[in-house]
Short mmCIF file of C-alpha atoms in Angstrom, two decimals:
data_model
loop_
_atom_site.label_atom_id
_atom_site.label_comp_id
_atom_site.label_asym_id
_atom_site.label_seq_id
_atom_site.Cartn_x
_atom_site.Cartn_y
_atom_site.Cartn_z
CA MET A 1 7.44 21.58 -12.08
CA ILE A 2 4.59 20.74 -13.31
CA ILE A 3 1.12 21.79 -11.40
CA SER A 4 -2.41 19.66 -11.03
CA GLY A 5 -5.33 20.43 -10.18
CA ARG A 6 -9.98 20.74 -11.09
CA VAL A 7 -11.00 22.52 -13.55
CA VAL A 8 -12.99 24.92 -12.40
CA TRP A 9 -15.05 27.41 -14.32
CA LYS A 10 -15.98 30.83 -13.62
CA ARG A 11 -19.15 31.24 -15.94
CA ALA A 12 -20.76 34.75 -16.32
CA PRO A 13 -24.01 35.26 -14.34
CA ALA A 14 -27.90 33.90 -16.41
CA PRO A 15 -29.28 37.93 -16.68
CA ARG A 16 -32.16 39.37 -15.21
CA GLU A 17 -34.46 41.93 -15.25
CA ALA A 18 -33.30 45.10 -14.36
CA VAL A 19 -33.79 47.23 -10.36
CA LEU A 20 -31.84 49.61 -10.77
CA ASP A 21 -31.85 52.09 -13.24
CA ALA A 22 -28.82 52.77 -16.45
CA ARG A 23 -26.74 55.50 -14.61
CA GLU A 24 -27.33 54.46 -11.12
CA ALA A 25 -25.22 51.04 -12.06
CA MET A 26 -22.55 52.54 -13.11
CA ARG A 27 -22.16 55.18 -10.98
CA ARG A 28 -23.13 51.55 -8.34
CA ALA A 29 -19.46 49.72 -10.38
CA ALA A 30 -17.45 53.54 -10.16
CA ASN A 31 -17.47 53.09 -6.32
CA TYR A 32 -17.36 49.38 -6.63
CA TYR A 33 -13.64 49.33 -8.63
CA GLU A 34 -13.16 52.96 -6.36
CA GLU A 35 -13.20 50.75 -3.24
CA ARG A 36 -11.82 48.04 -3.90
CA ALA A 37 -8.57 50.27 -4.69
CA GLU A 38 -8.29 51.75 -1.08
CA THR A 39 -7.01 48.00 0.25
CA ALA A 40 -5.57 47.05 -3.21
CA PRO A 41 -2.01 46.17 -3.56
CA ALA A 42 -0.50 49.53 -5.48
CA GLU A 43 -0.26 47.45 -9.09
CA ALA A 44 -4.04 47.09 -8.70
CA ALA A 45 -5.11 49.66 -7.35
CA ALA A 46 -3.80 51.94 -10.58
CA MET A 47 -6.22 49.36 -12.35
CA LEU A 48 -9.45 49.71 -10.82
CA LEU A 49 -8.53 53.13 -10.79
CA ALA A 50 -8.67 53.42 -14.43
CA GLN A 51 -12.31 50.84 -14.74
CA ALA A 52 -13.08 53.40 -11.84
CA MET A 53 -12.99 56.08 -15.13
CA MET A 54 -14.73 53.70 -17.42
CA ALA A 55 -18.16 53.66 -15.01
CA ARG A 56 -17.55 57.67 -15.15
CA ASP A 57 -16.62 58.08 -18.62
CA PRO A 58 -18.85 61.02 -19.79
CA LEU A 59 -19.89 59.85 -23.09
CA LEU A 60 -20.85 56.14 -21.99
CA LEU A 61 -22.70 57.68 -19.55
CA GLN A 62 -24.35 60.02 -22.19
CA ARG A 63 -24.59 57.34 -25.06
CA ILE A 64 -27.48 55.92 -21.80
CA ASP A 65 -29.49 57.97 -21.01
CA GLU A 66 -29.69 59.02 -25.02
CA LEU A 67 -30.72 54.53 -25.45
CA THR A 68 -32.94 54.73 -22.33
CA GLY A 69 -35.65 57.62 -23.41
CA ALA A 70 -35.34 55.42 -25.98
CA GLY A 71 -36.66 52.87 -23.95
CA LEU A 72 -34.01 50.36 -23.94
CA PRO A 73 -34.17 48.78 -20.36
CA PRO A 74 -30.84 49.44 -19.03
CA ASP A 75 -28.37 45.90 -19.70
CA ARG A 76 -29.19 47.23 -23.64
CA ALA A 77 -27.87 49.83 -23.25
CA ILE A 78 -24.85 49.46 -21.00
CA ALA A 79 -23.58 47.38 -23.30
CA GLU A 80 -24.94 48.76 -26.52
CA ALA A 81 -23.22 52.19 -24.99
CA ALA A 82 -20.03 51.25 -24.20
CA ALA A 83 -19.80 49.32 -28.00
CA SER A 84 -21.55 52.62 -30.14
CA LEU A 85 -18.57 54.15 -28.17
CA VAL A 86 -15.84 51.31 -29.26
CA ALA A 87 -17.62 51.39 -32.80
CA ALA A 88 -17.06 55.00 -33.92
CA ALA A 89 -12.96 54.68 -32.04
CA SER A 90 -12.89 51.27 -34.56
CA PRO A 91 -13.34 51.72 -38.20
CA GLY A 92 -15.15 48.33 -39.35
CA VAL A 93 -16.98 47.51 -36.74
CA GLY A 94 -20.50 47.30 -37.00
CA SER A 95 -22.27 49.09 -33.76
CA GLN A 96 -24.07 45.78 -34.12
CA GLY A 97 -20.75 42.90 -34.22
CA ALA A 98 -19.58 45.43 -31.40
CA ALA A 99 -22.36 44.98 -28.76
CA SER A 100 -22.29 41.16 -29.02
CA ALA A 101 -18.86 41.01 -29.09
CA VAL A 102 -19.26 43.36 -25.54
CA ALA A 103 -21.89 41.59 -24.44
CA ALA A 104 -20.84 38.53 -25.02
CA GLY A 105 -17.62 38.61 -23.52
CA GLU A 106 -16.26 37.68 -27.92
CA GLY A 107 -13.58 39.57 -30.01
CA ALA A 108 -10.76 41.89 -29.71
CA VAL A 109 -13.18 44.11 -27.31
CA ASN A 110 -11.14 45.94 -24.27
CA LEU A 111 -11.24 43.53 -21.99
CA ASP A 112 -11.29 46.83 -19.06
CA VAL A 113 -13.84 48.04 -21.44
CA ARG A 114 -15.37 44.95 -21.13
CA ASP A 115 -15.53 44.01 -16.76
CA VAL A 116 -16.59 47.61 -16.83
CA VAL A 117 -20.07 46.69 -18.58
CA ASP A 118 -20.59 42.79 -17.13
CA ARG A 119 -20.21 44.74 -13.32
CA ALA A 120 -22.86 47.23 -14.04
CA ILE A 121 -25.10 44.68 -15.52
CA ALA A 122 -24.79 42.74 -12.57
CA PHE A 123 -25.56 45.54 -10.23
CA ALA A 124 -28.13 47.20 -13.08
CA GLY A 125 -30.01 43.16 -11.85
CA GLY A 126 -28.93 43.19 -8.47
CA LEU A 127 -26.94 40.56 -8.34
CA ALA A 128 -23.87 41.13 -6.76
CA PRO A 129 -20.80 41.44 -8.45
CA PRO A 130 -19.75 38.60 -10.32
CA ALA A 131 -17.05 37.09 -8.36
CA PRO A 132 -15.02 33.51 -9.43
CA PRO A 133 -16.27 30.01 -7.83
CA ASN A 134 -15.03 28.81 -4.56
CA PRO A 135 -14.89 25.13 -4.57
CA GLY A 136 -12.92 24.77 -1.19
CA TYR A 137 -10.45 22.54 -2.66
CA PRO A 138 -7.24 23.40 -4.05
CA HIS A 139 -8.16 23.40 -7.93
CA VAL A 140 -6.69 25.28 -11.40
CA LEU A 141 -9.65 28.37 -12.25
CA VAL A 142 -10.11 28.75 -16.11
CA ALA A 143 -12.25 31.80 -17.07
CA GLN A 144 -12.87 33.96 -20.67
CA SER A 145 -10.99 36.42 -18.97
CA LEU A 146 -9.97 37.34 -15.53
CA SER A 147 -10.70 41.59 -14.58
CA ALA A 148 -7.94 43.30 -11.23
CA ALA A 149 -10.58 42.94 -9.25
CA ASP A 150 -11.93 39.44 -10.19
CA MET A 151 -8.02 38.72 -9.52
CA LEU A 152 -8.14 40.46 -6.09
CA ASP A 153 -11.39 38.22 -5.69
CA ILE A 154 -9.57 35.07 -6.02
CA ASP A 155 -8.54 32.47 -2.77
CA ARG A 156 -5.27 32.29 -2.95
CA THR A 157 -4.58 29.39 -0.71
CA THR A 158 -7.07 27.11 -3.07
CA VAL A 159 -6.12 28.33 -6.91
CA VAL A 160 -3.23 26.89 -7.81
CA GLY A 161 -3.64 27.42 -11.86
CA ILE A 162 -5.57 29.90 -13.84
CA VAL A 163 -5.38 29.78 -17.70
CA THR A 164 -7.49 31.29 -20.02
CA VAL A 165 -9.34 31.79 -23.75
CA GLU A 166 -8.09 35.49 -23.43
CA GLY A 167 -5.69 38.38 -22.61
CA GLY A 168 -1.64 38.45 -23.19
CA PRO A 169 1.39 38.47 -21.07
CA THR A 170 0.63 41.72 -20.09
CA SER A 171 -3.03 41.98 -19.12
CA HIS A 172 -4.05 42.32 -15.38
CA ALA A 173 -4.14 38.64 -14.70
CA ALA A 174 -1.11 38.24 -16.07
CA ILE A 175 0.14 41.15 -14.15
CA LEU A 176 -0.94 40.03 -10.80
CA ALA A 177 -0.76 36.35 -11.09
CA ARG A 178 2.55 37.06 -12.04
CA SER A 179 3.47 38.70 -8.62
CA PHE A 180 0.45 36.27 -6.72
CA ALA A 181 3.13 33.89 -7.70
CA ILE A 182 0.29 31.64 -9.33
CA PRO A 183 1.56 30.20 -12.40
CA ALA A 184 -1.06 31.38 -15.11
CA ILE A 185 -1.97 30.58 -19.30
CA ILE A 186 -2.80 33.56 -20.37
CA GLY A 187 -4.98 33.82 -24.17
CA TYR A 188 -4.65 30.29 -24.69
CA PRO A 189 -8.31 30.22 -26.62
CA GLU A 190 -7.90 25.66 -26.62
CA SER A 191 -8.74 26.04 -23.13
CA HIS A 192 -11.97 26.39 -24.24
CA ALA A 193 -12.91 22.96 -24.08
CA LEU A 194 -11.95 22.27 -20.96
CA LYS A 195 -14.33 20.67 -19.09
CA GLU A 196 -15.43 21.73 -15.68
CA GLY A 197 -14.27 19.40 -12.57
CA GLU A 198 -11.32 17.64 -15.88
CA LEU A 199 -8.01 16.85 -14.49
CA VAL A 200 -5.41 19.22 -15.50
CA HIS A 201 -1.59 19.40 -16.07
CA ILE A 202 0.52 22.84 -16.08
CA GLU A 203 3.87 22.13 -17.10
CA VAL A 204 5.67 25.31 -15.37
CA PRO A 205 8.97 26.37 -16.80
CA PRO A 206 12.42 26.70 -14.14
CA ALA A 207 12.57 30.19 -14.38
CA PRO A 208 15.64 31.61 -16.71
CA THR A 209 18.73 30.81 -14.55
CA ARG A 210 20.72 33.77 -12.52
CA ASP A 211 23.67 34.51 -10.85
CA THR A 212 24.53 31.03 -10.12
CA ALA A 213 27.21 31.88 -7.12
CA THR A 214 24.19 34.09 -5.31
CA VAL A 215 21.64 31.98 -5.76
CA SER A 216 23.46 28.58 -5.16
CA ARG A 217 23.62 29.36 -1.22
CA ARG A 218 20.37 28.14 0.28
CA VAL A 219 18.71 30.34 2.09
CA PRO A 220 15.16 29.03 4.15
CA LEU A 221 12.13 30.81 3.31
CA LEU A 222 10.37 30.89 6.37
CA ALA A 223 6.46 31.84 6.82
CA ASN A 224 5.09 34.99 7.47
CA ILE A 225 1.85 33.94 10.48
CA SER A 226 -1.26 35.14 11.43
CA SER A 227 -3.82 32.73 12.09
CA ALA A 228 -4.18 29.17 13.08
CA ALA A 229 -4.93 28.68 8.83
CA ASP A 230 -1.21 30.24 8.28
CA ALA A 231 0.68 27.72 10.19
CA ALA A 232 -1.26 24.94 9.22
CA LEU A 233 -0.13 26.07 5.19
CA ALA A 234 3.54 26.77 6.56
CA ALA A 235 4.34 23.11 7.80
CA THR A 236 3.89 21.96 4.40
CA VAL A 237 6.19 24.35 2.53
CA ALA A 238 8.10 26.44 5.00
CA ASP A 239 11.22 25.67 6.80
CA GLY A 240 10.14 28.29 10.11
CA VAL A 241 8.48 31.17 10.77
CA GLY A 242 10.13 34.30 9.90
CA LEU A 243 6.98 36.45 10.88
CA LEU A 244 4.08 35.33 13.42
CA ARG A 245 2.20 38.66 13.75
CA THR A 246 0.26 39.04 17.70
CA GLU A 247 -2.01 41.36 16.91
CA PHE A 248 -4.46 39.86 15.11
CA LEU A 249 -4.20 37.03 17.61
CA HIS A 250 -4.26 39.22 20.49
CA PRO A 251 -5.26 39.66 23.12
CA SER A 252 -4.65 35.47 23.52
CA LEU A 253 -1.47 35.04 24.47
CA ASP A 254 -1.17 30.93 23.27
CA TYR A 255 0.71 30.61 20.60
CA ALA A 256 2.11 27.07 21.43
CA PRO A 257 -0.55 25.72 18.25
CA LEU A 258 -0.19 28.20 15.91
CA ILE A 259 4.70 26.80 16.39
CA ALA A 260 3.70 23.56 17.06
CA ALA A 261 4.63 21.91 13.76
CA PHE A 262 7.76 23.82 13.72
CA ASP A 263 10.18 21.51 16.58
CA GLY A 264 13.33 22.81 16.02
CA LYS A 265 12.89 24.55 13.78
CA PRO A 266 13.82 29.40 13.23
CA VAL A 267 10.18 30.50 14.68
CA ILE A 268 10.75 34.41 15.28
CA ILE A 269 7.78 35.45 17.56
CA ARG A 270 6.59 39.85 16.69
CA ALA A 271 5.92 41.71 19.74
CA LEU A 272 2.30 42.96 19.44
CA ASP A 273 2.88 45.72 16.28
CA LEU A 274 -0.75 48.09 18.05
CA SER A 275 -1.30 51.92 17.63
CA GLU A 276 -2.26 54.33 20.70
CA GLY A 277 -6.46 54.43 19.51
CA ASP A 278 -7.23 51.76 17.85
CA ARG A 279 -5.33 49.25 14.64
CA ASP A 280 -4.97 51.43 11.85
CA GLY A 281 -4.01 54.30 13.70
CA ASP A 282 -1.04 57.39 12.55
CA PRO A 283 1.49 55.33 10.70
CA LEU A 284 4.08 57.53 11.89
CA GLY A 285 2.82 57.86 15.35
CA VAL A 286 2.41 55.85 18.77
CA ARG A 287 2.29 52.52 16.86
CA GLY A 288 4.55 49.64 16.61
CA LEU A 289 7.74 49.59 19.55
CA ARG A 290 6.47 53.22 21.11
CA TYR A 291 3.34 52.18 21.42
CA LEU A 292 4.45 48.91 23.16
CA ARG A 293 6.81 51.67 25.78
CA ALA A 294 3.84 53.27 26.78
CA HIS A 295 2.25 50.45 27.86
CA PRO A 296 5.08 48.59 29.01
CA ASP A 297 2.87 45.69 31.09
CA LEU A 298 1.28 44.85 27.28
CA LEU A 299 4.66 43.63 26.72
CA ASP A 300 6.07 42.16 29.65
CA ALA A 301 2.96 39.96 29.67
CA GLN A 302 3.65 38.80 26.36
CA LEU A 303 7.25 38.57 26.74
CA ALA A 304 6.06 35.66 29.90
CA ALA A 305 4.53 33.71 27.62
CA ILE A 306 6.65 33.87 25.02
CA ALA A 307 9.36 32.26 27.82
CA ARG A 308 6.59 29.09 28.69
CA LEU A 309 6.81 28.33 25.84
CA GLY A 310 9.28 26.34 26.54
CA ARG A 311 11.56 25.96 23.74
CA PRO A 312 13.82 27.97 21.68
CA VAL A 313 12.14 30.53 19.89
CA SER A 314 13.16 34.71 18.13
CA VAL A 315 11.56 37.77 19.51
CA MET A 316 11.94 40.67 18.30
CA ALA A 317 9.96 44.13 17.91
CA PRO A 318 7.58 46.43 15.48
CA MET A 319 8.70 49.65 14.44
CA VAL A 320 12.37 50.20 16.44
CA SER A 321 13.27 53.62 15.46
CA THR A 322 16.86 54.03 16.92
CA VAL A 323 19.42 52.61 19.35
CA ASP A 324 17.40 53.56 22.38
CA ASP A 325 14.73 51.40 20.95
CA ALA A 326 16.79 48.91 20.81
CA ARG A 327 18.10 48.86 23.44
CA TRP A 328 15.06 49.78 25.67
CA PHE A 329 13.84 45.71 23.93
CA ALA A 330 16.38 43.50 24.63
CA ALA A 331 17.17 43.93 27.86
CA ARG A 332 13.11 44.20 28.83
CA ALA A 333 13.09 40.33 26.73
CA ARG A 334 16.57 39.39 28.21
CA ALA A 335 15.07 40.05 31.58
CA HIS A 336 12.74 37.22 30.06
CA GLY A 337 14.98 34.71 30.12
CA LEU A 338 14.56 34.55 26.07
CA ALA A 339 17.56 34.57 24.32
CA ASP A 340 17.30 35.74 20.84
CA VAL A 341 16.61 39.39 20.82
CA GLY A 342 16.36 41.38 18.00
CA VAL A 343 14.38 44.78 15.61
CA MET A 344 12.44 44.74 12.78
CA ILE A 345 14.08 48.00 10.42
CA GLU A 346 11.39 49.18 8.63
CA VAL A 347 12.11 52.78 10.14
CA PRO A 348 14.53 54.82 7.14
CA ALA A 349 16.15 56.79 11.28
CA ALA A 350 17.23 53.05 11.88
CA ALA A 351 18.48 51.67 8.29
CA LEU A 352 20.58 53.42 8.86
CA CYS A 353 21.92 53.46 11.61
CA ALA A 354 22.21 49.72 11.62
CA ASP A 355 25.00 49.32 12.82
CA GLU A 356 25.03 50.64 16.26
CA ILE A 357 21.56 48.50 16.19
CA LEU A 358 22.72 45.55 15.58
CA ALA A 359 25.44 45.82 17.99
CA VAL A 360 23.16 46.01 21.35
CA VAL A 361 20.21 42.97 19.91
CA ASP A 362 21.09 39.29 18.39
CA PHE A 363 19.82 39.31 14.60
CA ALA A 364 17.42 41.85 12.40
CA SER A 365 14.18 41.70 9.65
CA ILE A 366 13.71 43.49 7.40
CA GLY A 367 10.20 45.18 6.86
CA THR A 368 10.12 46.41 3.32
CA ASN A 369 6.40 47.79 3.34
CA ASP A 370 6.83 49.77 5.94
CA LEU A 371 10.41 50.11 5.00
CA VAL A 372 9.07 51.46 0.76
CA GLN A 373 6.15 53.81 2.54
CA PHE A 374 8.43 56.14 5.38
CA THR A 375 10.93 56.27 2.47
CA LEU A 376 9.52 56.50 -0.06
CA ALA A 377 7.35 59.51 2.25
CA ALA A 378 4.30 57.48 0.58
CA SER A 379 1.80 55.99 1.92
CA ARG A 380 0.45 52.68 1.73
CA GLU A 381 -3.22 53.98 2.46
CA ALA A 382 -2.94 56.52 -0.63
CA ALA A 383 -4.52 54.63 -3.39
CA ALA A 384 -3.25 57.26 -5.68
CA LEU A 385 0.31 56.59 -4.68
CA ALA A 386 0.23 53.41 -5.34
CA SER A 387 3.04 53.74 -8.33
CA TYR A 388 5.60 54.47 -5.13
CA GLN A 389 4.97 51.10 -2.76
CA ASP A 390 8.07 50.47 -4.91
CA ALA A 391 10.79 47.97 -3.02
CA SER A 392 12.99 47.85 -6.39
CA HIS A 393 13.81 51.45 -5.67
CA PRO A 394 16.64 52.43 -5.52
CA ALA A 395 16.14 54.06 -2.32
CA VAL A 396 15.48 51.24 -0.41
CA LEU A 397 17.92 48.98 -2.26
CA ARG A 398 20.73 50.68 -0.88
CA LEU A 399 18.67 51.10 3.29
CA ILE A 400 18.47 46.82 2.45
CA GLU A 401 22.15 46.36 0.96
CA MET A 402 23.77 48.97 4.37
CA THR A 403 21.01 47.20 6.78
CA ILE A 404 22.55 43.64 5.47
CA ALA A 405 25.39 44.89 5.36
CA ALA A 406 25.90 46.21 8.75
CA GLY A 407 25.25 42.32 9.93
CA LYS A 408 28.03 41.06 8.01
CA ARG A 409 30.02 42.77 9.66
CA CYS A 410 28.81 42.23 12.67
CA GLY A 411 28.92 38.31 12.30
CA LYS A 412 24.48 38.77 12.36
CA PRO A 413 21.62 37.52 10.59
CA VAL A 414 19.51 39.88 8.52
CA SER A 415 16.59 38.69 7.01
CA VAL A 416 13.70 40.46 5.03
CA CYS A 417 10.09 39.79 5.21
CA GLY A 418 6.99 41.48 3.98
CA GLU A 419 5.18 41.33 1.29
CA ALA A 420 8.21 42.55 -1.37
CA ALA A 421 9.84 38.60 -0.82
CA ALA A 422 7.31 37.54 -2.53
CA ASP A 423 7.77 37.83 -5.40
CA PRO A 424 10.30 35.39 -6.95
CA ALA A 425 12.83 37.56 -9.34
CA PHE A 426 13.07 40.04 -5.96
CA ALA A 427 13.84 37.88 -4.00
CA ALA A 428 16.27 36.38 -6.32
CA THR A 429 17.76 40.14 -5.65
CA LEU A 430 17.40 39.90 -1.41
CA ILE A 431 19.46 37.11 -1.84
CA GLY A 432 21.58 38.12 -4.21
CA LEU A 433 22.12 40.95 -1.84
CA GLY A 434 22.76 38.53 1.25
CA ALA A 435 19.45 38.15 2.85
CA SER A 436 19.81 35.51 5.82
CA SER A 437 16.30 34.61 4.86
CA LEU A 438 13.15 35.10 3.14
CA SER A 439 9.86 35.55 5.46
CA LEU A 440 7.30 35.82 2.79
CA ALA A 441 2.98 35.04 2.63
CA PRO A 442 3.42 30.55 2.95
CA ALA A 443 1.37 30.87 -0.02
CA ALA A 444 4.07 32.35 -1.83
CA ILE A 445 6.90 29.92 -0.67
CA PRO A 446 6.94 27.33 -3.17
CA LEU A 447 7.05 28.77 -6.34
CA VAL A 448 10.04 31.22 -4.93
CA ARG A 449 11.58 28.08 -4.30
CA ASN A 450 11.23 27.16 -7.30
CA ILE A 451 12.62 30.01 -9.34
CA ILE A 452 15.34 29.69 -6.70
CA SER A 453 16.29 26.94 -6.27
CA MET B 1 -7.81 75.29 -31.85
CA GLY B 2 -4.40 73.84 -31.35
CA ILE B 3 -3.14 70.46 -33.44
CA ARG B 4 0.17 68.23 -32.23
CA ALA B 5 1.43 64.54 -33.61
CA ALA B 6 3.19 63.02 -31.30
CA ILE B 7 4.48 59.50 -30.53
CA SER B 8 2.45 57.14 -27.86
CA LYS B 9 5.77 55.19 -26.10
CA ALA B 10 3.57 53.29 -23.77
CA GLY B 11 0.54 52.64 -25.91
CA LEU B 12 -3.08 53.87 -24.86
CA HIS B 13 -3.48 50.77 -22.46
CA ALA B 14 -6.02 51.13 -19.00
CA ARG B 15 -3.69 52.99 -16.65
CA PRO B 16 -1.69 54.96 -19.59
CA ALA B 17 -5.17 55.56 -21.00
CA ALA B 18 -6.12 56.96 -17.33
CA VAL B 19 -3.74 59.47 -17.11
CA PHE B 20 -4.12 61.36 -20.89
CA VAL B 21 -7.56 61.46 -20.13
CA LYS B 22 -7.52 62.37 -16.78
CA ALA B 23 -5.14 65.63 -17.66
CA VAL B 24 -8.17 66.18 -20.46
CA LEU B 25 -10.75 65.57 -18.08
CA ASP B 26 -9.24 68.44 -16.06
CA SER B 27 -8.35 70.55 -18.55
CA GLY B 28 -11.99 71.28 -18.93
CA ALA B 29 -10.92 71.74 -22.30
CA THR B 30 -12.32 69.61 -25.93
CA VAL B 31 -9.40 67.07 -27.02
CA HIS B 32 -10.06 64.68 -30.01
CA VAL B 33 -6.92 61.90 -30.43
CA GLY B 34 -6.08 59.22 -33.50
CA ARG B 35 -3.89 58.03 -35.69
CA ARG B 36 -3.07 59.66 -38.83
CA ASP B 37 -4.94 57.90 -40.64
CA GLY B 38 -8.32 57.11 -38.86
CA ALA B 39 -10.74 58.26 -37.45
CA PRO B 40 -10.15 60.93 -34.22
CA VAL B 41 -11.98 60.06 -30.89
CA ASP B 42 -13.03 62.46 -28.07
CA ALA B 43 -10.05 62.19 -25.32
CA ARG B 44 -12.27 63.06 -22.60
CA SER B 45 -13.93 59.75 -22.90
CA ILE B 46 -11.59 57.04 -22.13
CA VAL B 47 -13.96 53.95 -23.08
CA SER B 48 -13.05 55.60 -27.23
CA VAL B 49 -9.43 56.12 -25.84
CA LEU B 50 -9.31 52.04 -25.07
CA ALA B 51 -11.25 51.19 -28.42
CA LEU B 52 -8.15 53.01 -30.52
CA ASP B 53 -6.52 50.40 -29.38
CA ILE B 54 -3.03 51.63 -29.60
CA GLN B 55 0.08 50.62 -29.55
CA PRO B 56 2.96 51.01 -27.57
CA GLY B 57 5.20 53.30 -30.21
CA GLU B 58 2.34 54.25 -33.01
CA ARG B 59 2.99 58.41 -33.93
CA LEU B 60 -1.15 60.16 -32.89
CA VAL B 61 -2.20 63.37 -33.65
CA LEU B 62 -4.52 66.16 -31.10
CA THR B 63 -6.44 67.77 -31.84
CA GLY B 64 -8.30 71.45 -30.18
CA GLY B 65 -7.21 72.40 -26.80
CA ASP B 66 -4.50 74.95 -26.73
CA GLU B 67 -1.29 74.76 -27.50
CA GLU B 68 -0.38 74.84 -23.64
CA LEU B 69 -2.46 71.96 -23.22
CA LEU B 70 -1.00 69.93 -26.55
CA ASP B 71 2.23 69.88 -25.51
CA ARG B 72 1.20 68.85 -21.61
CA LEU B 73 -0.55 65.95 -23.52
CA ALA B 74 2.34 64.50 -26.28
CA ALA B 75 5.02 65.27 -22.85
CA LEU B 76 2.41 62.79 -21.23
CA LEU B 77 2.43 60.24 -24.67
CA GLU B 78 6.17 60.64 -25.28
CA ALA B 79 7.26 59.53 -21.42
CA ASP B 80 7.86 56.24 -19.94
CA GLN B 81 5.31 55.03 -18.23
#
């Protein structure tokens, strides 16, 4: 596969006179990383929290105080304090050389430390933290280096490829590019010669061949969508819609525009996944189907609107825990004339009783995000538990395997939706386990398709 | 004051370094870490620890703190994280 796009460089912002003192700038940087970590995916959150620690490094702050006390402006105090710690730990690197390396973004200075220094200096100058540019069209992003925070800031719908001068296969840019399924060349020194606006081509090598017996079966790659923008992107890359999240449209019940491009293709609409109180309620509380059982009028209005679409669609319930939940939802949906009724399997109890649940519905879709959270008893919101958010944990894999096996026993399809399916290696695992289809973010479909086909 | 040799299984890049330094900071003790033939750095400073650029499998020397703390830190370094 070859990826093509115009080069867009991420450049360092021009220096500005300081408006914050150095201590305050460091404190802002630490807060910035901690706030980003709260909403970041698991692997990025751990990196961001490590960087928050760097911004709160007691020796670094002490050195900054000494340098500002000696009359240095905040930006120089921050860069030189970091450089002096680096120089002290690496004999042979003079403090002068290290200072220019930290400030100019060169040399063997740790890229994470440099990102902290850059952001603190930007805060000191009253600037927003430097974010990757977004020209609004598909492009290849080129940078000296990209940090975890940079990677979270890139627009995944327009960045078709990433090239950096520095870094390696284990740098944050490489790890996160892999998880976002963006082709990336990390640590390519010659790339500094690339010109802004130049058209470049990146050849993506074919993935190593896996067990061909398991991947030769053609498995539909469906899209998770929640907006017209998602739908437009999905229309060009997906075999259908595996998860239409209706809560983002709520209270509108007008689903026709989002599925217009999928005539003759599968479309699964998920009933409202709301919580009592607000949208971000207790994950173990009154939410998903529990909320709908408490507000049946809301569900009936939605099912009626879906029936009026006048085309075959499937409908499924979120957060189903018991056979009774599944039976209640199926009866309600069939009363509206809907023929293909399913449930999400995201609660371990539902996976363990998949045979009984599948007996009363037509299909199931495994939601990996919540299944991981509930199986490992680790909140998705807790940054400190990021390492537990692992869909390939054996306990989670066993529940997925059991659910798919139950589907095979009764001849009903079991698909998988959730962020985990966007990782090509994990997608191949799911197909190997026998998932009938995968549903993932539209932007991740091309690479997954390339690797599994 | 103790002294202990340990092997850093994963190397001290951002995430393992953060776990290690946090354990030192939480202990309240002063610990130094370095290569056997290099200058040790204050292990409360993650910037200093990262600057050592410790690669997976490198042998390190820990000094300071008490035996119990050094045992715990050595175990952290030797864990496959």
